[in-house]
Coordinates of N, CA, C and O in Angstrom, one line a residue:
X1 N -58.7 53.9 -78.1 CA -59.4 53.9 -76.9 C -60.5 55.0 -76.9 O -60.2 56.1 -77.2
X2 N -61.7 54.6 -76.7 CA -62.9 55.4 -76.5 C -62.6 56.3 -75.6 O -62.0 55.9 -74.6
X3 N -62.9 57.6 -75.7 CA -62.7 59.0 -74.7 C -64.3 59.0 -74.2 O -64.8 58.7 -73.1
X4 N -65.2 59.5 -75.4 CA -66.6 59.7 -74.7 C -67.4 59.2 -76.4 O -66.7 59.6 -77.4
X5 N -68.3 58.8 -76.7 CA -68.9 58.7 -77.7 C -69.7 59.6 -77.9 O -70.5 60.0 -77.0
X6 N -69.6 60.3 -79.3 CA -70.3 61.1 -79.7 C -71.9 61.0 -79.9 O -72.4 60.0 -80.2
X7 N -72.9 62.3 -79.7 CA -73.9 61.6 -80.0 C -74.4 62.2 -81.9 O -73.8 63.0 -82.6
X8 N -75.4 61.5 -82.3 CA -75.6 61.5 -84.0 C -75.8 62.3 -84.1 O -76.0 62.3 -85.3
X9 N -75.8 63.5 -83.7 CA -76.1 64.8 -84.0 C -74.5 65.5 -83.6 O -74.6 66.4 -84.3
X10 N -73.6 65.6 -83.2 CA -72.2 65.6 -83.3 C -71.6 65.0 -84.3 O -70.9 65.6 -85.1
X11 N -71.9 63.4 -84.4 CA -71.3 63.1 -85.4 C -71.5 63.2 -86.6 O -70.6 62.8 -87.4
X12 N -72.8 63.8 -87.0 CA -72.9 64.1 -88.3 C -72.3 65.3 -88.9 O -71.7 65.4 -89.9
X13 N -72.7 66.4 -87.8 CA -71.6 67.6 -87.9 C -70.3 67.2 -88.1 O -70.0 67.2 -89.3
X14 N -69.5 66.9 -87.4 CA -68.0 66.3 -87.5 C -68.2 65.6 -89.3 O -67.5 66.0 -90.2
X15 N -68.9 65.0 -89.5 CA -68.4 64.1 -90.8 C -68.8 64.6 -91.7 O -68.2 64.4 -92.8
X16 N -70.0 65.6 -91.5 CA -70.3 67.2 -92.6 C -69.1 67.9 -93.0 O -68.7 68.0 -94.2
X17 N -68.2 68.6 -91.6 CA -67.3 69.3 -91.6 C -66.3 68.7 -92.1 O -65.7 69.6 -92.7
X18 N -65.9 68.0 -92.1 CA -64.7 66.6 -92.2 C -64.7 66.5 -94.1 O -63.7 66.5 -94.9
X19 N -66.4 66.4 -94.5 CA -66.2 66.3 -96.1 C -66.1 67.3 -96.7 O -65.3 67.1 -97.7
X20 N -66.3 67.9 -96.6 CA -66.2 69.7 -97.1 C -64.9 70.0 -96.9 O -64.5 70.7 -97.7
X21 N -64.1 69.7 -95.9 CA -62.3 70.5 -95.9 C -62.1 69.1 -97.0 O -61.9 69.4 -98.2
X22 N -62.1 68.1 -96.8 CA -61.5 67.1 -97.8 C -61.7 67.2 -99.0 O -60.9 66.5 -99.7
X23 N -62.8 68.3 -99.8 CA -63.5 67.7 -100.9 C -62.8 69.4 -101.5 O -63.0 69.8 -102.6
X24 N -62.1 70.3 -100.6 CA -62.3 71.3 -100.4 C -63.5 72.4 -100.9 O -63.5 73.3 -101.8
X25 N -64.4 72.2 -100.0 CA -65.6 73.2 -100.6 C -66.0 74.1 -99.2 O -67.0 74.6 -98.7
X26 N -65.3 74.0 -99.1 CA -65.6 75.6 -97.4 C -64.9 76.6 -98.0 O -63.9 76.6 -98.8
X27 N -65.8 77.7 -97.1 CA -65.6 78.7 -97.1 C -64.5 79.1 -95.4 O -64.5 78.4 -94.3
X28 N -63.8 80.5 -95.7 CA -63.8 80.8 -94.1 C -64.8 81.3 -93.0 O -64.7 81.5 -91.8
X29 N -65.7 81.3 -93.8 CA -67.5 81.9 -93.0 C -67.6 80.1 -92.4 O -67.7 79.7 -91.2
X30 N -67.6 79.5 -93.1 CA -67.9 78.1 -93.1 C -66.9 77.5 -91.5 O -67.4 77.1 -90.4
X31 N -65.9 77.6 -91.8 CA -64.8 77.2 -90.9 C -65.3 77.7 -89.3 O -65.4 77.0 -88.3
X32 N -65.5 79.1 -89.5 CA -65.8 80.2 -88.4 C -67.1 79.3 -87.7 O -67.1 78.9 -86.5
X33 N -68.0 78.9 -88.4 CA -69.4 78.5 -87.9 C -68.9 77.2 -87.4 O -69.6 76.7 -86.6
X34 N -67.9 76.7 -87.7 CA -68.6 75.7 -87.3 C -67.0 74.9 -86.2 O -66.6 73.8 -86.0
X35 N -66.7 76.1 -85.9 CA -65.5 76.2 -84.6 C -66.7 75.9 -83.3 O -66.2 75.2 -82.5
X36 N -67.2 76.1 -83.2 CA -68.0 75.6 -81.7 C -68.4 74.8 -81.4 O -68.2 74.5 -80.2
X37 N -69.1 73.8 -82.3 CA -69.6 72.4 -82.7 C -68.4 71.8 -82.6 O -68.3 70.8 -81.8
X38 N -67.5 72.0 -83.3 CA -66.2 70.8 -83.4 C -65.4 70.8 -82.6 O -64.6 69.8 -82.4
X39 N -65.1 72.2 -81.7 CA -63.7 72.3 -81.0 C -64.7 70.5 -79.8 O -64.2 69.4 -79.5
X40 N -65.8 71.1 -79.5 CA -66.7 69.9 -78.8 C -66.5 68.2 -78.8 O -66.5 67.2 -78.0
X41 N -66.2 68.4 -80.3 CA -66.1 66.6 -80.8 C -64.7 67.0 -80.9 O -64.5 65.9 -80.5
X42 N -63.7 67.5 -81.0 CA -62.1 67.4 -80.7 C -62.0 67.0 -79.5 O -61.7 65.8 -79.5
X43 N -62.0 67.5 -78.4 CA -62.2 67.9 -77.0 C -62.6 66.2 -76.6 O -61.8 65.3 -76.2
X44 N -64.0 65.9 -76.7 CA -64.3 64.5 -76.8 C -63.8 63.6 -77.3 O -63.6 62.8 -76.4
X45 N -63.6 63.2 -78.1 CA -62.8 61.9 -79.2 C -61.3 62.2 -79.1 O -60.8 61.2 -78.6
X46 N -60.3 63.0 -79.3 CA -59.0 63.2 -79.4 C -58.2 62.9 -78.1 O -58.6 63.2 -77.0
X47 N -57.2 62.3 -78.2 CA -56.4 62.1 -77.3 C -56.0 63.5 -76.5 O -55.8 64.5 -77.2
X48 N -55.8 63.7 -75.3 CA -55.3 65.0 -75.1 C -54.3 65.6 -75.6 O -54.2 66.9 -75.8
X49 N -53.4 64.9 -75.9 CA -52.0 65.2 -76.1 C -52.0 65.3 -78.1 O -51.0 65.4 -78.8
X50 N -53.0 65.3 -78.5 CA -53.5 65.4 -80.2 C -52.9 67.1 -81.0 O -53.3 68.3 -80.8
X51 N -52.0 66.8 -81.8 CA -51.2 68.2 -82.1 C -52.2 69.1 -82.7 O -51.7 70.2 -82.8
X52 N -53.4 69.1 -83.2 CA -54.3 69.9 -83.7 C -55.4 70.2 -83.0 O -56.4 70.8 -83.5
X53 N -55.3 69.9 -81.4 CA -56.5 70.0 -80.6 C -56.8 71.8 -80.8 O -57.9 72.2 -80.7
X54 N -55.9 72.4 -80.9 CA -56.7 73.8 -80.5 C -56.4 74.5 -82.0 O -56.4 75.7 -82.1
X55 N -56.2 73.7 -83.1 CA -56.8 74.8 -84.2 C -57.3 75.8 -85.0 O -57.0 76.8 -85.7
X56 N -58.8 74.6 -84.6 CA -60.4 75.6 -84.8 C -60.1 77.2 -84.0 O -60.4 78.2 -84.7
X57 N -59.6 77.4 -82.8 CA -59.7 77.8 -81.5 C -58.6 78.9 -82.0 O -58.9 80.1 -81.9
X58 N -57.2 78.5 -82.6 CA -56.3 79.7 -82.9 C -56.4 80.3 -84.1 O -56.1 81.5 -84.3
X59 N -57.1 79.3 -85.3 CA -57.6 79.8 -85.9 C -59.2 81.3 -86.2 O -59.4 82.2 -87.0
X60 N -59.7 80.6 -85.2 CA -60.9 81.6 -84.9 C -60.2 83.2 -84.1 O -60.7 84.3 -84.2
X61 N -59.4 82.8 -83.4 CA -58.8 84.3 -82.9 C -57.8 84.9 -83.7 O -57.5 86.1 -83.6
X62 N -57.1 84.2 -84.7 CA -56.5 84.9 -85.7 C -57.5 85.7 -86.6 O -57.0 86.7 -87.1
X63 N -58.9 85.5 -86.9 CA -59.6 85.6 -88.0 C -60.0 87.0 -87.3 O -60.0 88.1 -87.9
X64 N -60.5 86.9 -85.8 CA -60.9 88.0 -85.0 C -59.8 89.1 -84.9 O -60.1 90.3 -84.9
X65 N -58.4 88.6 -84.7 CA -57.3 90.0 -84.8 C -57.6 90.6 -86.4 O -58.0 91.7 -86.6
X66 N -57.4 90.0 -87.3 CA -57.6 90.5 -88.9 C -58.8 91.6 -88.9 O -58.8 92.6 -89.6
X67 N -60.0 91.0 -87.9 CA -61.2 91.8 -88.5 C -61.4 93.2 -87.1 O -62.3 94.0 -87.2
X68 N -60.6 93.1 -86.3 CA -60.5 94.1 -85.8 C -59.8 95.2 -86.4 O -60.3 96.3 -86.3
X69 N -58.4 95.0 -87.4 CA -57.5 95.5 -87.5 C -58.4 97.1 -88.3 O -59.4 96.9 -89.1
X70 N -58.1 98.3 -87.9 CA -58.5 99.2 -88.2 C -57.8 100.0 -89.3 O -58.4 100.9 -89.9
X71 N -56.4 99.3 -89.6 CA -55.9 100.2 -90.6 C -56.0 99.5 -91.8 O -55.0 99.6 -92.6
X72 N -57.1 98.8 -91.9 CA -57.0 98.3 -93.3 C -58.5 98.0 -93.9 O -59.2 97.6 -93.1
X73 N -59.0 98.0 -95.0 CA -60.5 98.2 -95.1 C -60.9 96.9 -95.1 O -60.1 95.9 -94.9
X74 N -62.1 96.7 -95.2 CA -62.7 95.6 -95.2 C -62.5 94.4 -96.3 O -62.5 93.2 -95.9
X75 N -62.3 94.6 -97.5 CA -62.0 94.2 -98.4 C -60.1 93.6 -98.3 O -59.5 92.6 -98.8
X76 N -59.7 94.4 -97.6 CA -58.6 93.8 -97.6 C -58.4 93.0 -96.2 O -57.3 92.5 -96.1
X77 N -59.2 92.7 -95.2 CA -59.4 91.7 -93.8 C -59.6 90.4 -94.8 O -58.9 89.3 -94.7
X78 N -60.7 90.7 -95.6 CA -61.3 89.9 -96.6 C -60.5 89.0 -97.2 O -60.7 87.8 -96.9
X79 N -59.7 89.3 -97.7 CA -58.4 89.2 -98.9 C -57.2 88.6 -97.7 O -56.5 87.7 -98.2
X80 N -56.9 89.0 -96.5 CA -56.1 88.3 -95.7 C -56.6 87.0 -94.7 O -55.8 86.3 -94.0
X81 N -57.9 86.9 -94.8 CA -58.6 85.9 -93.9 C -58.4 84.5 -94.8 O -57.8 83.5 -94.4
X82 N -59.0 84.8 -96.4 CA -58.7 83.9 -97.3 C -57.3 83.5 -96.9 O -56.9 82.5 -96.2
X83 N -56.6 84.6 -97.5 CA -55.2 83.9 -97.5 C -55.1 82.7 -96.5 O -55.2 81.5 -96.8
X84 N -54.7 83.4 -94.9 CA -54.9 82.7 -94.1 C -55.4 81.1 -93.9 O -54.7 80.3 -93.4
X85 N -56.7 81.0 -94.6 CA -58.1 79.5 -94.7 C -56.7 79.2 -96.1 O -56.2 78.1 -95.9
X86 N -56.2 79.7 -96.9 CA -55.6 78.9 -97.9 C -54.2 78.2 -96.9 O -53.9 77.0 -97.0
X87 N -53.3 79.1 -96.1 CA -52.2 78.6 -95.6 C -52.8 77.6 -94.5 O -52.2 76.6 -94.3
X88 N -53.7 77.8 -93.9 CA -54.3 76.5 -92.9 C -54.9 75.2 -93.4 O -55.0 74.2 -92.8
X89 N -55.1 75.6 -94.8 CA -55.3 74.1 -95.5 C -54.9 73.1 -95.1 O -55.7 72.3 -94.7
X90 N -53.6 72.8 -95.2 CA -53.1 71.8 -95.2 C -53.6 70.8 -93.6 O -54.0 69.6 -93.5
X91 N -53.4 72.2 -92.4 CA -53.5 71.6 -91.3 C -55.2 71.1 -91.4 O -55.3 69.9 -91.5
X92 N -56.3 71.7 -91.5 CA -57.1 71.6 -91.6 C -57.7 70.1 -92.3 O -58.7 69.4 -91.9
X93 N -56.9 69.9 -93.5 CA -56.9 68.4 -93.7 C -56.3 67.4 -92.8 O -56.6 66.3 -92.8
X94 N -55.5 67.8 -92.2 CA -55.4 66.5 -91.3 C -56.4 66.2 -90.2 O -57.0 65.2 -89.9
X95 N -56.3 67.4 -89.9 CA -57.5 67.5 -88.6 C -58.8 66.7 -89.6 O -59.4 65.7 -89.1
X96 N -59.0 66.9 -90.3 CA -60.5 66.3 -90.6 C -60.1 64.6 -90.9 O -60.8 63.7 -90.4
X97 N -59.0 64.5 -91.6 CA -58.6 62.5 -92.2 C -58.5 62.5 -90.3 O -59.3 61.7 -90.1
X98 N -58.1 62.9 -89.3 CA -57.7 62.3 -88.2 C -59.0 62.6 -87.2 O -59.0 62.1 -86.1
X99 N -60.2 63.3 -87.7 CA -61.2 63.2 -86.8 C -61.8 62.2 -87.3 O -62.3 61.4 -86.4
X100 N -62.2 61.7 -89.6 CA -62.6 60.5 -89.3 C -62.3 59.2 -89.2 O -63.1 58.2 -89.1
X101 N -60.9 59.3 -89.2 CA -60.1 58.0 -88.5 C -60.9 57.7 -87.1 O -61.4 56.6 -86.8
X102 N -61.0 58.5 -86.6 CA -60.9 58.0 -84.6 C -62.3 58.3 -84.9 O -62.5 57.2 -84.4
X103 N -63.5 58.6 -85.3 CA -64.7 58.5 -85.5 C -64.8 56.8 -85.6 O -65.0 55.9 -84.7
X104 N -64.7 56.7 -86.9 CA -64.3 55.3 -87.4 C -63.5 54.1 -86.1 O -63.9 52.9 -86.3
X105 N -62.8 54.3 -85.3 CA -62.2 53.6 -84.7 C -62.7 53.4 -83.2 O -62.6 52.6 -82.3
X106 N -63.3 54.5 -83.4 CA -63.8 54.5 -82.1 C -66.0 53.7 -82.2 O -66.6 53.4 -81.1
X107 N -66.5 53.5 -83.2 CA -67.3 53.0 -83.8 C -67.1 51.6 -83.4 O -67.7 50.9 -82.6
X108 N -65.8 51.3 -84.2 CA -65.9 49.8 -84.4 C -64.8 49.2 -82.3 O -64.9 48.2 -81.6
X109 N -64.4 50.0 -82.3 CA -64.3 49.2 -80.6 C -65.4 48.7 -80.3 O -65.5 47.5 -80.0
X110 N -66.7 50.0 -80.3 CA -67.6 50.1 -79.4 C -68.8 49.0 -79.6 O -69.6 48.6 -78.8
X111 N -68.5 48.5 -81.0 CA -69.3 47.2 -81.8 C -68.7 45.7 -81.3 O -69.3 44.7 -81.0
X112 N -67.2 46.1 -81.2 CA -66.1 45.1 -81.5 C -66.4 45.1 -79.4 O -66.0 44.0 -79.0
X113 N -66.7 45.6 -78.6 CA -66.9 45.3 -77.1 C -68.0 45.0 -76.9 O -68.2 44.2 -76.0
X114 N -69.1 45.5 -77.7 CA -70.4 45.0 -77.3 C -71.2 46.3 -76.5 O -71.9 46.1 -75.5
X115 N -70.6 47.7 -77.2 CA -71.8 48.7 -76.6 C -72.9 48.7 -77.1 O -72.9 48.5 -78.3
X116 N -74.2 49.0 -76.4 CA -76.0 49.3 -76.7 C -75.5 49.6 -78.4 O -74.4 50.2 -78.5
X117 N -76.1 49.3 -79.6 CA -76.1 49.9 -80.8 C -76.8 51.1 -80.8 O -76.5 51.9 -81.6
X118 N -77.8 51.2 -79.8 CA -78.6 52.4 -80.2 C -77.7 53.5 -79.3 O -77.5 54.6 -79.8
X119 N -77.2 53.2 -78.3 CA -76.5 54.4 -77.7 C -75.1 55.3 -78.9 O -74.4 56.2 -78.9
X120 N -75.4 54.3 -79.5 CA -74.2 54.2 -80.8 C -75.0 55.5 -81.9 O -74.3 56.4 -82.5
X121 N -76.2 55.4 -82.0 CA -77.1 56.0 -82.7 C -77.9 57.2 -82.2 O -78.8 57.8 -82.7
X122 N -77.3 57.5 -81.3 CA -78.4 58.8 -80.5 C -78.3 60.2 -81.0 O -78.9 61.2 -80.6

């Protein structure tokens, strides 16, 4: 079931972000940037009840306690943020196969009911 349709400029982000965790070629700078844009298209497309809806969102405040932490130098925030982007892997790939699932699914309803194609395109 359609929540709200994305417009082309969301969804290209989402399927940017989506190939890069899959292909694994992000960075945690990467991840960070691009928590605002997607918590957006989560929020929109995902069921409410979606076990990965706040991720991006716990992940970004973990990254912020690490880089406050004062007793430890920068090099080593550095060295624990990775870690971190390596132990969230896994989740992070689902979240992405399950954002372009429902991308995808939510495309072909909107074809398969007969929504405007160009509203499909914006």
């Amino acid at each position: 079931m359609i929540k709200e349709l994305l417009t082309n400029k969301e969804q290209l982000k989402a399927i940017e972000f989506c190939d890069k965790i899959l292909s694994n070629d992000f960075t945690y700078e990467y991840i960070l940037n691009s928590i605002s844009p997607l918590v957006g298209v989560i929020y929109k497309i995902m069921p409410e009840d979606y076990v990965h809806c706040n991720l991006l969102q716990d992940y970004g405040i973990l990254v912020g306690d690490i880089q406050e932490m004062d007793s430890i130098s920068e090099e080593e925030k550095i060295e624990k943020i990775k870690d971190m982007t390596y132990r969230f892997k896994n989740r992070f790939t689902i979240l992405a196969r399950d954002i372009l699932v429902k991308i995808a699914e939510d495309e072909k309803e909107a074809i398969d009911n007969g929504y405007c194609l160009e509203l499909l395109k914006k």
